[in-house]
mmCIF file of C-alpha atoms and ligand atoms in Angstrom:
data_model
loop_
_atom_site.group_PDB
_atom_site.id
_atom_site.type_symbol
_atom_site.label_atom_id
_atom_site.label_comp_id
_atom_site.label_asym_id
_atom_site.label_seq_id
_atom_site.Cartn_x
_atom_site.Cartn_y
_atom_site.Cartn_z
ATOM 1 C CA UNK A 1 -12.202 14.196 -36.144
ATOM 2 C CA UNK A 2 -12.871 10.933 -34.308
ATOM 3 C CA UNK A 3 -9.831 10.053 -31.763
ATOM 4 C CA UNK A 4 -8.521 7.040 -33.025
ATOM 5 C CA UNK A 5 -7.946 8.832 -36.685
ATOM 6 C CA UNK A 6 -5.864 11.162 -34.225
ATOM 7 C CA UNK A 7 -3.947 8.732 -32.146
ATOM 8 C CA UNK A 8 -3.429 7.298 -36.194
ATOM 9 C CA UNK A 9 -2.009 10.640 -37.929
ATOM 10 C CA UNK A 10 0.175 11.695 -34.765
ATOM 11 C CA UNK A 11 1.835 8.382 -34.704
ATOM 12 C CA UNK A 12 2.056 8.462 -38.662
ATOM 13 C CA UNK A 13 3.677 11.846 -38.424
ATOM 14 C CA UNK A 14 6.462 9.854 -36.373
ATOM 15 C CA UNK A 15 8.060 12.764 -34.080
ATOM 16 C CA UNK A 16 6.047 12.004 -30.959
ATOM 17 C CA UNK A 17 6.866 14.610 -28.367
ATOM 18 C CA UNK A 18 9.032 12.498 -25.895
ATOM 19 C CA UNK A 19 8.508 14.747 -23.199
ATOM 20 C CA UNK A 20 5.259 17.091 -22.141
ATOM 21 C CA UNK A 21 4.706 19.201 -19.818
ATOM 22 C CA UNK A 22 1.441 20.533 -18.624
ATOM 23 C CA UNK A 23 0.508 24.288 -16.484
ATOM 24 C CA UNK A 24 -2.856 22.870 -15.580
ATOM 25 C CA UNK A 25 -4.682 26.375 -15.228
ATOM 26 C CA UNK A 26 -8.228 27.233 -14.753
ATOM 27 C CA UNK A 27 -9.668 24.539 -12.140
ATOM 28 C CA UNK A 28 -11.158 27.591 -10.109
ATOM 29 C CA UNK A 29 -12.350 29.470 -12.878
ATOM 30 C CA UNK A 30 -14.462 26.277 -14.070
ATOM 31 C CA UNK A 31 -15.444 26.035 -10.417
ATOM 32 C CA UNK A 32 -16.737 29.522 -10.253
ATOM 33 C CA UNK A 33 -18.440 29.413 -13.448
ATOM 34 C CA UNK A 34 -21.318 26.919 -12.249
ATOM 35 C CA UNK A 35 -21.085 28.531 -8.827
ATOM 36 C CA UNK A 36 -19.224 25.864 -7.093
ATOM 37 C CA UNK A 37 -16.390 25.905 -4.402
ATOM 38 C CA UNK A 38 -12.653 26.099 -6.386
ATOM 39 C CA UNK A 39 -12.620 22.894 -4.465
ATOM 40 C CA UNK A 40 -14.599 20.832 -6.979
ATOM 41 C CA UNK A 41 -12.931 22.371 -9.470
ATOM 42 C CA UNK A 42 -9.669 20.189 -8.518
ATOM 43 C CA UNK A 43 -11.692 17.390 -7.834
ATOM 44 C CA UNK A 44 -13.143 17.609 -11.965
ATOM 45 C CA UNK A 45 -9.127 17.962 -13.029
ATOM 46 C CA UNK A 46 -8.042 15.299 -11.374
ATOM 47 C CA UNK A 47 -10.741 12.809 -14.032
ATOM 48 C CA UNK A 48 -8.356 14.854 -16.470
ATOM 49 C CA UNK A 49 -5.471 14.137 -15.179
ATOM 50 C CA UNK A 50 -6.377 10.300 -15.621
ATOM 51 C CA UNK A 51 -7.626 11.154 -19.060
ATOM 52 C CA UNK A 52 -4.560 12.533 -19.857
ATOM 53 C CA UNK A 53 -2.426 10.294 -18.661
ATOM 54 C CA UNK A 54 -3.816 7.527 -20.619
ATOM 55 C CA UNK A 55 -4.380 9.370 -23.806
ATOM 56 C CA UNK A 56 -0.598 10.234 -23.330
ATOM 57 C CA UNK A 57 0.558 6.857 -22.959
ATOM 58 C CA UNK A 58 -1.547 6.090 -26.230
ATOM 59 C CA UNK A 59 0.899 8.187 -28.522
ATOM 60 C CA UNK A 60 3.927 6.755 -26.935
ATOM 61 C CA UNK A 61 4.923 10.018 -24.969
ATOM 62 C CA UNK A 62 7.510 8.817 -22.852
ATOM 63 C CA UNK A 63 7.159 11.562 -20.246
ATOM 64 C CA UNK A 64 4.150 13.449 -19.160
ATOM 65 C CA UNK A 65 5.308 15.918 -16.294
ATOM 66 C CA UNK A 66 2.058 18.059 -14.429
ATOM 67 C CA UNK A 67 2.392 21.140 -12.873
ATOM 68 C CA UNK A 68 0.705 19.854 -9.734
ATOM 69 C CA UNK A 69 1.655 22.139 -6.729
ATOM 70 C CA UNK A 70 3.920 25.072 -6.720
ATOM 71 C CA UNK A 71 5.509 26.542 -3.701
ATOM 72 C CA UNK A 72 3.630 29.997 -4.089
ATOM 73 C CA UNK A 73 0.494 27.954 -3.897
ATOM 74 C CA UNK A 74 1.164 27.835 -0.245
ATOM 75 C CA UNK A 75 -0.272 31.041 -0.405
ATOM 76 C CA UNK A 76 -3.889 29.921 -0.857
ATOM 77 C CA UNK A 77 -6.377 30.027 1.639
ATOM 78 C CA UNK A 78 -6.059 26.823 4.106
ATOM 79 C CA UNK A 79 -8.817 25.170 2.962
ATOM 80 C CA UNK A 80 -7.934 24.898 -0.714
ATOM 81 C CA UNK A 81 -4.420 23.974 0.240
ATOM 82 C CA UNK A 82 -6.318 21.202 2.277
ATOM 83 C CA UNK A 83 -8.713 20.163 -0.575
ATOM 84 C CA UNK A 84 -5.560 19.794 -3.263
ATOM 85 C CA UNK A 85 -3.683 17.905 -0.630
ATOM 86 C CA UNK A 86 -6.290 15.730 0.090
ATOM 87 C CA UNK A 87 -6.901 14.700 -3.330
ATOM 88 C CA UNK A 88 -3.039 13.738 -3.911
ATOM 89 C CA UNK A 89 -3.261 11.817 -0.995
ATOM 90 C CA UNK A 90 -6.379 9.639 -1.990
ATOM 91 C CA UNK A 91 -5.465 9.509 -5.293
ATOM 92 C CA UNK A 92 -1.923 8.423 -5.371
ATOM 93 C CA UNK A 93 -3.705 5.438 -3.033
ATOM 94 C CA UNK A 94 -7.003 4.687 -4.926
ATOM 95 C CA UNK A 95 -4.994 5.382 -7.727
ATOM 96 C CA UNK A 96 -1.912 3.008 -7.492
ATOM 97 C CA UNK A 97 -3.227 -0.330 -8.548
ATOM 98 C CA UNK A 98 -4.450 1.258 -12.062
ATOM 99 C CA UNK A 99 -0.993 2.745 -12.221
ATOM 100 C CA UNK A 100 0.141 -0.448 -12.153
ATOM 101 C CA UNK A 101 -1.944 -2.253 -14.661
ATOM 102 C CA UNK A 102 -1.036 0.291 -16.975
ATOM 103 C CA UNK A 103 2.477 -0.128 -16.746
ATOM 104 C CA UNK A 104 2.916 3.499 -15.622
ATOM 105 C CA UNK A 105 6.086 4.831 -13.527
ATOM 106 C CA UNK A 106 5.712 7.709 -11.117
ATOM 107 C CA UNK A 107 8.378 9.837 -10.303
ATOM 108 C CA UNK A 108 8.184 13.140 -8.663
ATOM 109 C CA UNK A 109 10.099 17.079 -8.975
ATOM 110 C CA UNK A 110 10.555 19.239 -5.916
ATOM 111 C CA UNK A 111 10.342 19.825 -2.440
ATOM 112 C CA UNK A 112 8.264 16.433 -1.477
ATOM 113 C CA UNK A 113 10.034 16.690 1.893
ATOM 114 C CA UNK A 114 8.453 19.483 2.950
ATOM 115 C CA UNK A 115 5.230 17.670 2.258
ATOM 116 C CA UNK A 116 3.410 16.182 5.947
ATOM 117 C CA UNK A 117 4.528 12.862 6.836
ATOM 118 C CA UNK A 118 1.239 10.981 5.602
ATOM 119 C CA UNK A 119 1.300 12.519 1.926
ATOM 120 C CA UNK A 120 4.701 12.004 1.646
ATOM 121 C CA UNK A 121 4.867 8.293 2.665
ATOM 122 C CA UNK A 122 2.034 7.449 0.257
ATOM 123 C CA UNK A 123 3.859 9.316 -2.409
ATOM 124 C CA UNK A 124 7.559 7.420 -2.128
ATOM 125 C CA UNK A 125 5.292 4.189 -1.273
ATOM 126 C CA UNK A 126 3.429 4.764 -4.893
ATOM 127 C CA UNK A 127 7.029 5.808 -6.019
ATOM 128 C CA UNK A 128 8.190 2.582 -5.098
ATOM 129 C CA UNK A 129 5.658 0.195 -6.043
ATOM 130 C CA UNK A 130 5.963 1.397 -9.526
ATOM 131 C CA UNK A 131 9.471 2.074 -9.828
ATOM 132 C CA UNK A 132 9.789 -1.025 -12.359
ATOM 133 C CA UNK A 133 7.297 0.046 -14.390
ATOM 134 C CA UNK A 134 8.416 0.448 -17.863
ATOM 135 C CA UNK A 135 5.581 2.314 -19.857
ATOM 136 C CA UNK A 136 4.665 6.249 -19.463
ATOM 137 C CA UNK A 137 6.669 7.723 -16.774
ATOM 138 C CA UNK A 138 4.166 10.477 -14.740
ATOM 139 C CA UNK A 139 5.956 12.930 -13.302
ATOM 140 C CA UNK A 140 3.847 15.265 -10.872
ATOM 141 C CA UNK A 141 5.690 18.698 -9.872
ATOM 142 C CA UNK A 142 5.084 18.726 -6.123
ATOM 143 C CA UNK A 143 5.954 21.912 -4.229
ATOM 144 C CA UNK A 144 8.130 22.596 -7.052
ATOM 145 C CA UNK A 145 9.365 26.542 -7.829
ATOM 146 C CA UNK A 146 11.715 26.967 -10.441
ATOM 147 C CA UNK A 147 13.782 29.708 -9.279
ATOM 148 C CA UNK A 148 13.839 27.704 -5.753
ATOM 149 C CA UNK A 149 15.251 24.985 -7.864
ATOM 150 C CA UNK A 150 18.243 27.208 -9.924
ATOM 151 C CA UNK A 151 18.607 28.642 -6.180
ATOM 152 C CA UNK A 152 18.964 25.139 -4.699
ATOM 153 C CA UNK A 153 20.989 23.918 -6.962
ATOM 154 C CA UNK A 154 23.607 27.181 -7.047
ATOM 155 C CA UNK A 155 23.968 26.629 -3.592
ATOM 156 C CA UNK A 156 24.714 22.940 -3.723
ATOM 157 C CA UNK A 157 27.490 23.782 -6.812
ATOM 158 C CA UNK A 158 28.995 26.255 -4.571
ATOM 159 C CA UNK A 159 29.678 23.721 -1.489
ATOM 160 C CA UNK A 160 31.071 21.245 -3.946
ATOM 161 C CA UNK A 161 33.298 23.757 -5.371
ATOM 162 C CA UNK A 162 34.360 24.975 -2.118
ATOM 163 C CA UNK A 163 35.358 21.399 -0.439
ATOM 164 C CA UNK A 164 36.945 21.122 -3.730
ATOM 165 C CA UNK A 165 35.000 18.217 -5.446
ATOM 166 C CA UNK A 166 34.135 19.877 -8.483
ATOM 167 C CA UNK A 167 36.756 22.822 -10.373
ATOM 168 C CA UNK A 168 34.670 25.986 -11.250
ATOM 169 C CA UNK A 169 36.221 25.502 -15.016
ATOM 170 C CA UNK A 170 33.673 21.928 -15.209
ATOM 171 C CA UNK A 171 30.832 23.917 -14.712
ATOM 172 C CA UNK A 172 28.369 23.754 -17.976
ATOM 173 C CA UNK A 173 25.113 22.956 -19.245
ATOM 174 C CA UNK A 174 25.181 19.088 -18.521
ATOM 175 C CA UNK A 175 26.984 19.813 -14.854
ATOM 176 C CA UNK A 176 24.193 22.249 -14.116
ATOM 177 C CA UNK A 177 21.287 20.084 -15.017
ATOM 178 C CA UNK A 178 22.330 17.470 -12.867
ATOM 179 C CA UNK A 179 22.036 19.028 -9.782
ATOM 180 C CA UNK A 180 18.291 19.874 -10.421
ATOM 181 C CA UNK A 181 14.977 18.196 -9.450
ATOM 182 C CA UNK A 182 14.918 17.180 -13.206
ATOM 183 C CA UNK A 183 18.729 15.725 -13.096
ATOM 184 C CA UNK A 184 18.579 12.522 -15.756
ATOM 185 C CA UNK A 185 14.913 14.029 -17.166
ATOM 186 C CA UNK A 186 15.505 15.197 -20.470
ATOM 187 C CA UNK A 187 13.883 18.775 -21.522
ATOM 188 C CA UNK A 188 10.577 18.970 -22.199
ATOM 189 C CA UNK A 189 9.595 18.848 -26.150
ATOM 190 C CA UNK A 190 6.166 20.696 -25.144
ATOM 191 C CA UNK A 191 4.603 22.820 -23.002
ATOM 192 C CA UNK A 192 1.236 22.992 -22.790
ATOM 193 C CA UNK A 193 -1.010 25.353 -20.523
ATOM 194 C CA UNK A 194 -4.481 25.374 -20.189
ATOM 195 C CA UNK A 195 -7.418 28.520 -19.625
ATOM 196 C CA UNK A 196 -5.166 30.704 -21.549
ATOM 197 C CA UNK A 197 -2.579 32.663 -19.349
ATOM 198 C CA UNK A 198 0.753 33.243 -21.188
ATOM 199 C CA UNK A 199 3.176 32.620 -18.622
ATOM 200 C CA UNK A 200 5.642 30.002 -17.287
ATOM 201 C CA UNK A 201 4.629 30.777 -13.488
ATOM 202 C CA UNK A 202 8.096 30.305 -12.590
ATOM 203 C CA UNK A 203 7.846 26.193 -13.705
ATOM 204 C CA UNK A 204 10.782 24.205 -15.352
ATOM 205 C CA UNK A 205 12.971 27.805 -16.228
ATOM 206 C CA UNK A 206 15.869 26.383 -16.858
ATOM 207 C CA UNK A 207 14.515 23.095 -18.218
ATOM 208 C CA UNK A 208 11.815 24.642 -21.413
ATOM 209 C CA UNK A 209 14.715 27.057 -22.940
ATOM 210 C CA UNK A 210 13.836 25.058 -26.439
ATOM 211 C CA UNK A 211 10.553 23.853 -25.604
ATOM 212 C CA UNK A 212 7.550 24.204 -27.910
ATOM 213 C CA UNK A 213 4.760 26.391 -25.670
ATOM 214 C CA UNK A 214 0.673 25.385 -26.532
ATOM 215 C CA UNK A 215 -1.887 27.625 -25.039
ATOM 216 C CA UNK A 216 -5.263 26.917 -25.220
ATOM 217 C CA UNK A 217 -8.359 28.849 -24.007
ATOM 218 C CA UNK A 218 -9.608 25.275 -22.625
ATOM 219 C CA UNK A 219 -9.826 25.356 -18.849
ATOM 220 C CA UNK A 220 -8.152 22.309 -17.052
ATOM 221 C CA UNK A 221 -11.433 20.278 -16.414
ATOM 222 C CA UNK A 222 -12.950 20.768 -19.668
ATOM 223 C CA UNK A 223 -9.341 19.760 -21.215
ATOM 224 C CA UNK A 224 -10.305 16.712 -23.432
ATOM 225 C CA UNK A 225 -8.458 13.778 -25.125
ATOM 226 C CA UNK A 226 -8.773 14.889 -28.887
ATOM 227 C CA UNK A 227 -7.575 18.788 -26.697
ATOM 228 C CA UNK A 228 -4.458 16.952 -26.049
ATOM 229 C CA UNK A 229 -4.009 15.235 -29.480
ATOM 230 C CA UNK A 230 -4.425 18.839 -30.818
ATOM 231 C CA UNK A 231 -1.911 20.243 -28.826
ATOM 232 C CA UNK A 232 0.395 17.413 -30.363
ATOM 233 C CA UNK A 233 -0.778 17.769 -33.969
ATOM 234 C CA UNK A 234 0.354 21.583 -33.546
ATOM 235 C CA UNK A 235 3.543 20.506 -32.380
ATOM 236 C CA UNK A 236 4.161 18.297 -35.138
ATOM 237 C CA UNK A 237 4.178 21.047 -37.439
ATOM 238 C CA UNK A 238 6.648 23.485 -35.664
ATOM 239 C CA UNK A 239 9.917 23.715 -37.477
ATOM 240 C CA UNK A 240 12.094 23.415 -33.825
ATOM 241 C CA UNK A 241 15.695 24.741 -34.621
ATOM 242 C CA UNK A 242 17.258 25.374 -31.703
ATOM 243 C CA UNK A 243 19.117 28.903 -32.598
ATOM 244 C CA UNK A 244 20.301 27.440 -36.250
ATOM 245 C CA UNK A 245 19.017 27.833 -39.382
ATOM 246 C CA UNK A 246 15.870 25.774 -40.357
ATOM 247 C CA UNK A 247 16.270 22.507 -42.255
ATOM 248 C CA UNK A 248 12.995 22.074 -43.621
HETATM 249 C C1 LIG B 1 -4.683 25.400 -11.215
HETATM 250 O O1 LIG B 1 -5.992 25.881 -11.264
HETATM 251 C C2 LIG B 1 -4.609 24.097 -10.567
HETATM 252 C C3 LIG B 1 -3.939 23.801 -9.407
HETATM 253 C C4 LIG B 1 -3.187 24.815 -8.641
HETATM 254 C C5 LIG B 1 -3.963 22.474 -8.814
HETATM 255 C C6 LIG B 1 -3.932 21.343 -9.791
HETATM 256 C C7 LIG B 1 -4.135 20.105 -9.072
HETATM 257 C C8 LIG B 1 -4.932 19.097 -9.501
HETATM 258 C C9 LIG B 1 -5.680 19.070 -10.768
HETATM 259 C C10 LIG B 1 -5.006 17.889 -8.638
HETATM 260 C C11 LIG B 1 -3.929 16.988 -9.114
HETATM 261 C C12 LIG B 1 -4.049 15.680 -8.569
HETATM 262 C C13 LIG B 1 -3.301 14.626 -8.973
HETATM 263 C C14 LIG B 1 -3.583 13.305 -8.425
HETATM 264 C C15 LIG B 1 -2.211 14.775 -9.974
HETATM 265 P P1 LIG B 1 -6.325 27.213 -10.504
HETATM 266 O O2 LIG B 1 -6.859 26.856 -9.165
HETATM 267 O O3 LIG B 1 -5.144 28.107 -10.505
HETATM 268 O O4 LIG B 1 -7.462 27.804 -11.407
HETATM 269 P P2 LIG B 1 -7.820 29.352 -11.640
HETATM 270 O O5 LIG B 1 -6.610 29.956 -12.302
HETATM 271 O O6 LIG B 1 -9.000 29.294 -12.552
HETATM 272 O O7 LIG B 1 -8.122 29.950 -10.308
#
């Protein structure tokens, strides 16, 4: 179906996922396939990620969040870690004025202080100069581990409880979530991951209780506009209850 009939029936359908998130699997395996280093197969999702981003912002999702580095990456060898690093680093600076025309606010989750110097400045200077911005908000996941973050935020509930700023008895849901990365984000409506793997590799655990999961077979480069309005259009039609009994 052409994309603009699409972009027409997902709007039409009126529940607009405010918030997706994307696992954005498979980079190496479209690398490998045409015998190339996994290298260029970051370099090929990063024209998706601008794809995406703009196709997103074209529905009116409000928040597009990308799985962009996780801590157990660190585990790759030290030139892929290199290659992903460098393209963050270009691209949040070739990147920034475009961001800008389009209205778009970045924002990111996890451990960007652990990031070098360089990266990180560019980052919270990119995080800066669109801070205003009212349109999409892109979130990228940066050295982000979800455990890390239920560990990280345990630990910060049991010093406040302990110098006595906070009684054990206030602890809930809402007092929880906002001491994560994510504190003020609201949950993702959908998950999507690409090159089909059905896992969560340890992103947003606490945060995608009630979110919608989308696999696809697609791998990350090859992951196409009308891929994305699919993934939506799927959505759309998912009868979310949230542990009661179904109103449709
Ligand atoms: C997963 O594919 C992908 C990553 C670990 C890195 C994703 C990063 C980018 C697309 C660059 C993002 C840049 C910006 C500016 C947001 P994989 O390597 O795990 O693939 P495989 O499972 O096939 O090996």
């Amino acid at each position: 179906m052409p994309r603009v009939n699409l972009v027409n029936r997902i709007q039409d359908n009126g529940n607009v996922p405010g918030h997706v998130a994307i696992i954005m699997d498979g980079n190496g395996r479209w690398a490998k396939k045409r015998g190339k280093p996994r290298s260029s197969g970051h370099k090929a999702g990063v024209e998706t990620v601008k794809a995406i981003v703009q196709s997103a912002a074209k529905v009116g999702v409000e928040i597009l969040t990308l799985f962009t580095f996780s801590i157990e990456n660190w585990k790759r060898p030290k030139a892929e870690i290199s290659a992903i690093m460098k393209l963050l680093y270009e691209k949040t600076r070739s990147e920034l004025d475009e961001l800008k025309k389009n209205n778009v606010r970045l924002i990111a989750t996890g451990r960007i202080d652990k990031l070098s110097i360089t990266r990180r400045n560019a980052l919270r200077h990119a995080i800066k100069e669109t801070a205003r911005n009212t349109g999409l908000v892109l979130n990228l996941a940066l050295n982000y581990g979800g455990r890390t973050e239920i560990l990280e935020a345990v630990k910060k509930i049991a010093g406040d409880v302990k110098h006595g700023r906070i009684s054990p008895k206030r602890i809930d849901e809402e007092l929880f979530s906002s001491y994560l990365y994510t504190k003020g984000i609201p949950d993702p409506d959908l998950l999507i991951r690409t090159s089909g793997e059905m896992r969560l590799s340890n992103f947003l655990l606490w945060q995608t209780s009630y979110t919608e999961l989308y696999v696809t077979d697609v791998l990350w480069p090859d992951f196409s506009e009308n891929d994305f309005y699919k993934a939506i259009l799927d959505y759309q039609n998912r009868d979310r209850r949230f542990g009661e009994l179904s109103t449709k």
